[in-house]
PDB file of C-alpha atoms in Angstrom:
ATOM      1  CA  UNK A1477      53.336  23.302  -6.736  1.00 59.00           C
ATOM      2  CA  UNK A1478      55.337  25.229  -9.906  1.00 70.00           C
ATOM      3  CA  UNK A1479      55.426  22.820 -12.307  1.00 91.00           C
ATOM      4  CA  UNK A1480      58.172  23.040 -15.078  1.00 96.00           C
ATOM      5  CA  UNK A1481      59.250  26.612 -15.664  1.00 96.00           C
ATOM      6  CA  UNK A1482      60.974  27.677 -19.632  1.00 97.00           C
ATOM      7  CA  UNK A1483      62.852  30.836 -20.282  1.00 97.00           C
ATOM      8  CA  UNK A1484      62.429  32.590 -22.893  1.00 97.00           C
ATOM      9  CA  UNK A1485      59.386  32.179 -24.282  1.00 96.00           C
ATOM     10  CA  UNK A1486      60.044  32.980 -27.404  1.00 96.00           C
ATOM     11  CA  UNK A1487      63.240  34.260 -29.001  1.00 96.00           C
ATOM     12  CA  UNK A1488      64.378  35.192 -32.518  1.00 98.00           C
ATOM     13  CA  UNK A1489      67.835  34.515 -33.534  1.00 98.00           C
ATOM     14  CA  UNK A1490      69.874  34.635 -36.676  1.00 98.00           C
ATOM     15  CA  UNK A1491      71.675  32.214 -38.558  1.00 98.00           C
ATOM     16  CA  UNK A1492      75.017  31.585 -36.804  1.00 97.00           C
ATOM     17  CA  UNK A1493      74.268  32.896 -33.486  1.00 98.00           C
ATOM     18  CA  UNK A1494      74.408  31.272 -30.535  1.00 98.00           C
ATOM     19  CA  UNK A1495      71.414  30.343 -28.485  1.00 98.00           C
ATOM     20  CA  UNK A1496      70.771  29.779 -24.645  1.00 98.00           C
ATOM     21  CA  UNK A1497      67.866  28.024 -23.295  1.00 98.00           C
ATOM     22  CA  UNK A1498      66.890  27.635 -19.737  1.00 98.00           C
ATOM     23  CA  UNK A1499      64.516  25.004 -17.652  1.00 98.00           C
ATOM     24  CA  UNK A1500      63.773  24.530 -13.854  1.00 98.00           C
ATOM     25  CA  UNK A1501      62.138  21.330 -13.301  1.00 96.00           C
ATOM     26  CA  UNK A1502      59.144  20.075 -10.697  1.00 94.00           C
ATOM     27  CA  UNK A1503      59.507  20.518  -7.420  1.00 93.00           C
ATOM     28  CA  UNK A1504      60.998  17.029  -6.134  1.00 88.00           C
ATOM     29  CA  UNK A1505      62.046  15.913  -9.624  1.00 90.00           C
ATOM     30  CA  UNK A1506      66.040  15.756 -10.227  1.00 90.00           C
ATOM     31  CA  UNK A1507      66.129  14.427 -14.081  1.00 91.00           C
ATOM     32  CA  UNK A1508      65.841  17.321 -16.973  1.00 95.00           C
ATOM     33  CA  UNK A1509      65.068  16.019 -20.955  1.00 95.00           C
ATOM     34  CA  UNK A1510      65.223  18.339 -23.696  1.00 97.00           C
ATOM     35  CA  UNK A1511      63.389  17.795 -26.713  1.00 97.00           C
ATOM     36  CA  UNK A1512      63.154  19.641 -30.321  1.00 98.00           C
ATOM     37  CA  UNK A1513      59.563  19.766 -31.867  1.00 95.00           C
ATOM     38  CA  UNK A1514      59.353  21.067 -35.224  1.00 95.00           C
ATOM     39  CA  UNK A1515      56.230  22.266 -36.653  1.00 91.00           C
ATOM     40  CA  UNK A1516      53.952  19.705 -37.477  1.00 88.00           C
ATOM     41  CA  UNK A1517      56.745  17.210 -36.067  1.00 92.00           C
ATOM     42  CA  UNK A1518      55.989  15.378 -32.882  1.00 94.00           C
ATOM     43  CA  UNK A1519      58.663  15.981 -30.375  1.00 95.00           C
ATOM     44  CA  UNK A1520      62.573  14.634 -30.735  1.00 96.00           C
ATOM     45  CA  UNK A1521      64.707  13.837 -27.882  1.00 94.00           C
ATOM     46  CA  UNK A1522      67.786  15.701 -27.953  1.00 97.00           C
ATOM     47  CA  UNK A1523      69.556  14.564 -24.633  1.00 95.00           C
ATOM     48  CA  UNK A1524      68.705  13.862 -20.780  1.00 93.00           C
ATOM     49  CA  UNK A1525      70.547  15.042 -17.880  1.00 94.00           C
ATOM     50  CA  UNK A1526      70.981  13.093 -14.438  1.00 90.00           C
ATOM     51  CA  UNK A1527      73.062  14.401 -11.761  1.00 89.00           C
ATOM     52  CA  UNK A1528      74.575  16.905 -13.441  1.00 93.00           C
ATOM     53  CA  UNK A1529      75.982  14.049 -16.743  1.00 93.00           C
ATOM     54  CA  UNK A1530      74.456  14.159 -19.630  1.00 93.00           C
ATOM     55  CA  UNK A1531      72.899  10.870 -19.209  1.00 89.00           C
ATOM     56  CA  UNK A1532      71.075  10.284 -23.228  1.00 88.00           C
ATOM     57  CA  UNK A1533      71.853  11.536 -26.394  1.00 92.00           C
ATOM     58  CA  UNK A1534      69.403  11.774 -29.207  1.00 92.00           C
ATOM     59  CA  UNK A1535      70.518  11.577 -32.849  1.00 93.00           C
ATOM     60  CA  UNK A1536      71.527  15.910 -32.571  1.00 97.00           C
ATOM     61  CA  UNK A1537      74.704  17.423 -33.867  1.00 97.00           C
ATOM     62  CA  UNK A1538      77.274  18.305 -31.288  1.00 96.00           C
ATOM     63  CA  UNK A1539      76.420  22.012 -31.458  1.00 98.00           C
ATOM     64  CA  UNK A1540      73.305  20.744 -29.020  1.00 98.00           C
ATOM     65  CA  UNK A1541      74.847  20.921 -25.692  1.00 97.00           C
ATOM     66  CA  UNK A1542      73.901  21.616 -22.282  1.00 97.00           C
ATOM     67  CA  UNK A1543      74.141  21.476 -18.825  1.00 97.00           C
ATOM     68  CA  UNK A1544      72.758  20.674 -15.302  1.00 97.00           C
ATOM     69  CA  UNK A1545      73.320  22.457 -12.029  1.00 97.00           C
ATOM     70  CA  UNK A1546      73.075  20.887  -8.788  1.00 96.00           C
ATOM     71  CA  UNK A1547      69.806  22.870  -8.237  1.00 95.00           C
ATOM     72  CA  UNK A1548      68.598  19.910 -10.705  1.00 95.00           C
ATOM     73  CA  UNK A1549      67.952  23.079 -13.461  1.00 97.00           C
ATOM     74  CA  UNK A1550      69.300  22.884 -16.797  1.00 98.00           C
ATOM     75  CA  UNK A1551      70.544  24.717 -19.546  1.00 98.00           C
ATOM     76  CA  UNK A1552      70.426  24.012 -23.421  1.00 98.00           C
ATOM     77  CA  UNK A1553      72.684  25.875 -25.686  1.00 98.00           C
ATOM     78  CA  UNK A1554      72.861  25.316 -29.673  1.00 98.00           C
ATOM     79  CA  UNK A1555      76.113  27.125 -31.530  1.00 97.00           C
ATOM     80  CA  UNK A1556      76.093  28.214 -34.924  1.00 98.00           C
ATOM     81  CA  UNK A1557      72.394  28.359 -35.540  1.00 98.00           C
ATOM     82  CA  UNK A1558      70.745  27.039 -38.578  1.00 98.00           C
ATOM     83  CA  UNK A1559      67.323  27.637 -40.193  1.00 97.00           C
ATOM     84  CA  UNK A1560      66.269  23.933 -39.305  1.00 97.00           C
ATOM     85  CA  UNK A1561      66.943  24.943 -35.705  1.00 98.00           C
ATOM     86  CA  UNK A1562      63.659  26.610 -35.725  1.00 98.00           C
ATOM     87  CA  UNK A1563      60.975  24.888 -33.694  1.00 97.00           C
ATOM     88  CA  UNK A1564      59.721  24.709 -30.081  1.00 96.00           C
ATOM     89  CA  UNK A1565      62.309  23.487 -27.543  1.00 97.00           C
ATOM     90  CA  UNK A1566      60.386  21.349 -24.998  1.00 97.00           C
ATOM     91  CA  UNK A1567      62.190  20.389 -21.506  1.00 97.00           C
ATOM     92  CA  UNK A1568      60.696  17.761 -19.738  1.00 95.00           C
ATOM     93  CA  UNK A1569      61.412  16.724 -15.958  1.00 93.00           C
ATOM     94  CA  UNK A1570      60.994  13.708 -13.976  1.00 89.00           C
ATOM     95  CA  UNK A1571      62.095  11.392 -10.968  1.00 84.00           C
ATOM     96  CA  UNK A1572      64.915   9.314 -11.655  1.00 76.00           C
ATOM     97  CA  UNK A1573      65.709   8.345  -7.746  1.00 67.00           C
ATOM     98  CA  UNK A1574      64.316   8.576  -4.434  1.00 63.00           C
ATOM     99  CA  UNK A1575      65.547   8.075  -1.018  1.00 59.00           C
ATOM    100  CA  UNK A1576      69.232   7.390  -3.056  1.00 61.00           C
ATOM    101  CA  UNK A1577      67.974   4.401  -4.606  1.00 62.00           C
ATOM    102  CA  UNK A1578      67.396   4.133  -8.481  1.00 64.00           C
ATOM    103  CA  UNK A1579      63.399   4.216  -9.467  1.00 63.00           C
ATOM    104  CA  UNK A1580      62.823   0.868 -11.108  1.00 55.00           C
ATOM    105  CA  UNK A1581      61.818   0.575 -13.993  1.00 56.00           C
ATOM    106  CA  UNK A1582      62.529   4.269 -15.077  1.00 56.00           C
ATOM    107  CA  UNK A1583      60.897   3.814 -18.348  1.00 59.00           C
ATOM    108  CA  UNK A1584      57.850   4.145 -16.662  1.00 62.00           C
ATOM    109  CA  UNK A1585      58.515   7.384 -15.143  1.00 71.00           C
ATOM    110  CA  UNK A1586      55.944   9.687 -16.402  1.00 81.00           C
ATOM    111  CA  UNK A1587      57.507  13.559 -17.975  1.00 89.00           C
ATOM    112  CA  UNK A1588      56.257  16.545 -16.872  1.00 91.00           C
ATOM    113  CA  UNK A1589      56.561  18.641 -19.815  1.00 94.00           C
ATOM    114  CA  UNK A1590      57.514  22.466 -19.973  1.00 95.00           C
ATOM    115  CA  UNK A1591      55.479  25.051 -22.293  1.00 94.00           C
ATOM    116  CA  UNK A1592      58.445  25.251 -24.329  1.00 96.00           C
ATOM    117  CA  UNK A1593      60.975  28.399 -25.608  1.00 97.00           C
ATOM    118  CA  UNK A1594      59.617  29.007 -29.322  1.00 96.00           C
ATOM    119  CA  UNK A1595      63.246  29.727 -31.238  1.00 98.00           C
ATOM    120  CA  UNK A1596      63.088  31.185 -34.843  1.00 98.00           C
ATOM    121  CA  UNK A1597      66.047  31.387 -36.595  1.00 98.00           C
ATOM    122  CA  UNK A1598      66.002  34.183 -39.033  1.00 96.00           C
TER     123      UNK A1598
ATOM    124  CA  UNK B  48      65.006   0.196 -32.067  1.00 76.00           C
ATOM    125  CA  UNK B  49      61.471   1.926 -31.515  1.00 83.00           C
ATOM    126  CA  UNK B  50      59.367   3.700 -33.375  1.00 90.00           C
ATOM    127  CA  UNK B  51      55.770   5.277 -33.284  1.00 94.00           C
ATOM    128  CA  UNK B  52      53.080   5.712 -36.380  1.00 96.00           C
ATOM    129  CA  UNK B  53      50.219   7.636 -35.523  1.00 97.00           C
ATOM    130  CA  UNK B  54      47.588   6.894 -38.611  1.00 94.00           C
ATOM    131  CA  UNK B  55      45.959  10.415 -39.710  1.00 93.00           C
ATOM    132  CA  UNK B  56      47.283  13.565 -38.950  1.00 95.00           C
ATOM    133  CA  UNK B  57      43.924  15.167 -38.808  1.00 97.00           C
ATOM    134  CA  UNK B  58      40.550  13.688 -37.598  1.00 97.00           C
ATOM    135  CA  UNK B  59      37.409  15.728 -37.070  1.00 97.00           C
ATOM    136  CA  UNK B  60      34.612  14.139 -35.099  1.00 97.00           C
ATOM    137  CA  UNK B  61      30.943  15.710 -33.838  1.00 97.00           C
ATOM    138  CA  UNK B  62      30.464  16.867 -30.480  1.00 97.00           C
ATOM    139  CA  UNK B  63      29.377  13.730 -29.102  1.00 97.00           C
ATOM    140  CA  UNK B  64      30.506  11.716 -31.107  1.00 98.00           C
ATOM    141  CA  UNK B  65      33.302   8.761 -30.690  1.00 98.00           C
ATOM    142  CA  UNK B  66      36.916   9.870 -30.432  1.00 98.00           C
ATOM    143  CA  UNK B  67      39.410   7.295 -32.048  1.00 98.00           C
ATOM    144  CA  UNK B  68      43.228   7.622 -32.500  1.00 98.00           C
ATOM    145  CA  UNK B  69      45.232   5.402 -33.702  1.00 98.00           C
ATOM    146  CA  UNK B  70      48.617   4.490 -32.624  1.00 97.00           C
ATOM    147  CA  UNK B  71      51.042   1.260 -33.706  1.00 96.00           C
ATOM    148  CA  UNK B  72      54.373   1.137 -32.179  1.00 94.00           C
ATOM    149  CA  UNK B  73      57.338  -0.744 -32.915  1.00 90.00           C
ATOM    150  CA  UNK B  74      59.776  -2.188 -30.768  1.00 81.00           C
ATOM    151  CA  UNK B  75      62.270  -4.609 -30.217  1.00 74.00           C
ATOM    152  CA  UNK B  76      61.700  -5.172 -26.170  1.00 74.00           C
ATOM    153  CA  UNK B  77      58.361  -5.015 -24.171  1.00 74.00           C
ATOM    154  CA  UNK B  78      57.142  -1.022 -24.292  1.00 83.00           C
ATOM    155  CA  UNK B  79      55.683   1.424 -22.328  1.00 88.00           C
ATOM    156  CA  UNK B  80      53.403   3.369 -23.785  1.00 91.00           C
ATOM    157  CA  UNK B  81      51.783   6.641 -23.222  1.00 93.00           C
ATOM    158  CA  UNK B  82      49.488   9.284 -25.015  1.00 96.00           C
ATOM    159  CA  UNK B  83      50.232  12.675 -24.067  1.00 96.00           C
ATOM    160  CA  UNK B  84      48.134  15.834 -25.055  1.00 96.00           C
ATOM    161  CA  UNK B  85      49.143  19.723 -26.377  1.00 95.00           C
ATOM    162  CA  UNK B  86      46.875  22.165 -26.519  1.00 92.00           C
ATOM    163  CA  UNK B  87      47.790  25.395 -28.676  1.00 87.00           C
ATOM    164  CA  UNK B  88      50.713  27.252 -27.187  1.00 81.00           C
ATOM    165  CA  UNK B  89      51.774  24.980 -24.280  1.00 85.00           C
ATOM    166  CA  UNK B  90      53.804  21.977 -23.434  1.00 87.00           C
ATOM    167  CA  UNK B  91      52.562  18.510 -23.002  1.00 93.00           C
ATOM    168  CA  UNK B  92      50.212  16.963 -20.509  1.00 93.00           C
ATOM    169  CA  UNK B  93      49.996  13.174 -19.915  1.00 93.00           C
ATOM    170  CA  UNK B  94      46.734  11.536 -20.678  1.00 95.00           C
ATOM    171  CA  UNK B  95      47.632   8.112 -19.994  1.00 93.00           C
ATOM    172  CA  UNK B  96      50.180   5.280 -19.710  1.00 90.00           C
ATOM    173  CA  UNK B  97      50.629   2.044 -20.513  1.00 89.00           C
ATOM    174  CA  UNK B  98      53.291   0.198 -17.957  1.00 82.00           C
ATOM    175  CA  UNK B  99      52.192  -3.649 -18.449  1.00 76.00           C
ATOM    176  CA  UNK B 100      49.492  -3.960 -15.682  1.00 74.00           C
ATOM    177  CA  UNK B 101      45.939  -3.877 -17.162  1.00 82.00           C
ATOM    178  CA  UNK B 102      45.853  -3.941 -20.647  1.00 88.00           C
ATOM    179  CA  UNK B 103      43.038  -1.221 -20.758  1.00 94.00           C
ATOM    180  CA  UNK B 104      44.192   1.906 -19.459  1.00 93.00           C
ATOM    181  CA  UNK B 105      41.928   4.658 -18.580  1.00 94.00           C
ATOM    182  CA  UNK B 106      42.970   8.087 -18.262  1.00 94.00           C
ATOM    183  CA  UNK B 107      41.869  11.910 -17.506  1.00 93.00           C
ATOM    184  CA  UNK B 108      38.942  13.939 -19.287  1.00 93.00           C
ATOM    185  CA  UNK B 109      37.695  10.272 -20.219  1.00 96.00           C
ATOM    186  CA  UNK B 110      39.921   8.662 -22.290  1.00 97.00           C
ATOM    187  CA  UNK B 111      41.050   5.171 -22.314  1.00 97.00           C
ATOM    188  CA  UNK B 112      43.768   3.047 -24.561  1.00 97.00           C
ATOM    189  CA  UNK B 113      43.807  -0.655 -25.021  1.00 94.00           C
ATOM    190  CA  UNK B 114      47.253  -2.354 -25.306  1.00 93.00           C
ATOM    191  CA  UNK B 115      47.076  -4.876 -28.057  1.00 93.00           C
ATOM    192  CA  UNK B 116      50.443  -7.032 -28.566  1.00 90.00           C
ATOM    193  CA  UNK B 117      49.562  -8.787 -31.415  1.00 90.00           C
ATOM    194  CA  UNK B 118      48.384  -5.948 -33.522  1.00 92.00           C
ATOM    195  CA  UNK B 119      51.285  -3.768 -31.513  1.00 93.00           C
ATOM    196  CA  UNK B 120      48.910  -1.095 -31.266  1.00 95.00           C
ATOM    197  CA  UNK B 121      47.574   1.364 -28.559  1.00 96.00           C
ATOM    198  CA  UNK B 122      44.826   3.212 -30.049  1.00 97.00           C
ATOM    199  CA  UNK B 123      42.912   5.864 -28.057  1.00 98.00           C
ATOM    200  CA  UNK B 124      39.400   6.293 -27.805  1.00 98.00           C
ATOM    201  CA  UNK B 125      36.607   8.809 -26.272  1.00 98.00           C
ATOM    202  CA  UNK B 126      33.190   7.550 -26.156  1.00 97.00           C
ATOM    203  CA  UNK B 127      31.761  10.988 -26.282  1.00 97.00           C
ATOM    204  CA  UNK B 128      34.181  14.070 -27.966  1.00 97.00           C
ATOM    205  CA  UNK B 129      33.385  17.742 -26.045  1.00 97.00           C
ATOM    206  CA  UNK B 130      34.487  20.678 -27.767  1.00 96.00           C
ATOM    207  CA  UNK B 131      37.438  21.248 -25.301  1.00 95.00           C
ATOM    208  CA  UNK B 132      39.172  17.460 -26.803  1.00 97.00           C
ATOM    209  CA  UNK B 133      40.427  19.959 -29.360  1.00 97.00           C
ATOM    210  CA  UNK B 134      44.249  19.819 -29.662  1.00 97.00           C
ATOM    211  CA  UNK B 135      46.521  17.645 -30.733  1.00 97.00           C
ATOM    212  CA  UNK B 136      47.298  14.269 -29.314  1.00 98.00           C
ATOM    213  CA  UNK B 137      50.840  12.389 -29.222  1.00 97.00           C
ATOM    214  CA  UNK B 138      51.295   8.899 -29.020  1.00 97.00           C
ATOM    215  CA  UNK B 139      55.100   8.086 -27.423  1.00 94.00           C
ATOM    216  CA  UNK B 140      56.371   4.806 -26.808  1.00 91.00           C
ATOM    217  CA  UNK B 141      59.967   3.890 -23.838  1.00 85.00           C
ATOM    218  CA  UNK B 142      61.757   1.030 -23.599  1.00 72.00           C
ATOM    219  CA  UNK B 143      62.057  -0.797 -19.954  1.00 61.00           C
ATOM    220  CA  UNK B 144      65.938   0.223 -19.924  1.00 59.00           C
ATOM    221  CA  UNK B 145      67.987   2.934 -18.239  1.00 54.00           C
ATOM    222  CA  UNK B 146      66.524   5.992 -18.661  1.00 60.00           C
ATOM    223  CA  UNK B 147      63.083   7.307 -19.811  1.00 70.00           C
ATOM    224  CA  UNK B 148      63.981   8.687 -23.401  1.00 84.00           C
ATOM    225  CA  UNK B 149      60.524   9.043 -25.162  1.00 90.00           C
ATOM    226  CA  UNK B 150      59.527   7.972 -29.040  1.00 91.00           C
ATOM    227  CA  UNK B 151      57.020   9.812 -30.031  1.00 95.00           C
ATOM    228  CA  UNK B 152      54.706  10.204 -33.482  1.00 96.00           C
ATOM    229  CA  UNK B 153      53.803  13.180 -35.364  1.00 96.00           C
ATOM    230  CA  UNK B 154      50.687  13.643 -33.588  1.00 97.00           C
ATOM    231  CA  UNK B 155      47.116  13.720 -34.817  1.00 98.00           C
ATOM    232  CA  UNK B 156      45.370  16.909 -34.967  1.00 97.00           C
ATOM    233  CA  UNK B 157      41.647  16.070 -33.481  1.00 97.00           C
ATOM    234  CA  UNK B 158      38.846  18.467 -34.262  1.00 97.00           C
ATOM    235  CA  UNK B 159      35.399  18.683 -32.662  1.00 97.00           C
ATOM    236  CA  UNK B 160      32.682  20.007 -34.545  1.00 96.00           C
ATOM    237  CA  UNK B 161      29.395  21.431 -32.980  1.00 92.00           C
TER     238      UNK B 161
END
């Protein structure tokens, strides 16, 4: 059972450059979660993506944006890179419904975390 | 609003010894609570959870939390530390609402001496 699958593992960027970050989630989960870790940061929630609408936003900058495909994968993209933008991108998957009907409570849902795509902005 | 303080961002223990981490959360409606674990150079694994059943929780490679209300705490303890509890351990706090958006601290850096 693949569990949730980054790409790339690392990448090195400059500043102003656009970045693309991809994520396929669990088998049998449909909800993708981005998060930004920083080094020696614990992780930050960036947004959270649930049938295809971004669902959550964290406290990011509009140049964080991304996407869902009905596959239930995801895509992160960040414009005009900055030097904070450096850190370990972390997407995070999990079951939101079953059956059509809405998991209750959904805070409980546990995250399967990613490895993460290591982005250095030079 | 909720937030997460994880006291100590480094603790070194003997092999053998008893593994403590401390975690106090904040938050304005009933949490859930979970520690999660990250060893070098990979993503996060889930040690435990805290969803308002048993206020003890016990989770994998023998560790267990205790959910405390009135000291809003969730600390996380090993009775015996093995060399492989070396990583670094995250304590993350949700809210019982729409969606599972995670809180987490800045994570405490455990080290096992032999």
């Amino acid at each position: 059972d693949a569990g949730v699958t980054q790409s790339p593992t690392h990448l090195i960027k400059t500043r102003g450059q656009q970045v693309t970050l991809r994520c396929s989630p669990k088998s049998g989960h449909d909800t993708v979660s981005w998060y930004q870790q920083a080094l020696g940061q614990g992780p930050q929630f960036i947004f959270q993506y649930y049938e295809e609408e971004e669902r959550q936003r964290g406290n990011f900058p509009d140049r964080f944006s991304g996407h869902q495909f009905p596959n239930y994968s995801s895509e992160l993209n960040v414009n005009a890179l900055l030097l904070g933008d450096s850190a370990l991108y972390l997407c995070a998957s999990s079951l939101m419904s079953s059956g059509g009907q809405r998991i209750i409570p959904v805070g409980a849902n546990v995250l399967t975390f990613g490895a993460g795509s290591r982005l250095t902005v030079l | 609003a909720q937030s997460v303080t994880q006291l100590g961002s480094h603790v070194s223990v003997s092999e053998g010894a008893l593994v403590l981490l401390r975690c106090n959360y904040s938050s304005s409606v009933p949490p859930y609570l979970f520690w999660y674990v990250q060893y070098p150079n990979q993503g996060l694994q889930l040690l435990l959870k805290y969803t308002s059943a048993a206020t003890l929780v016990k989770g994998i490679n023998g560790f267990e939390a205790e959910f405390k209300k009135s000291e809003t705490s969730f600390h996380l303890t090993k009775p015996s530390a093995h060399m492989s509890d070396a990583a670094e351990y995250f304590c993350a706090v949700s809210a019982k609402t729409y969606g599972n958006k995670l809180v987490f601290g800045a994570g405490t850096i455990l080290r096992v001496k032999s």
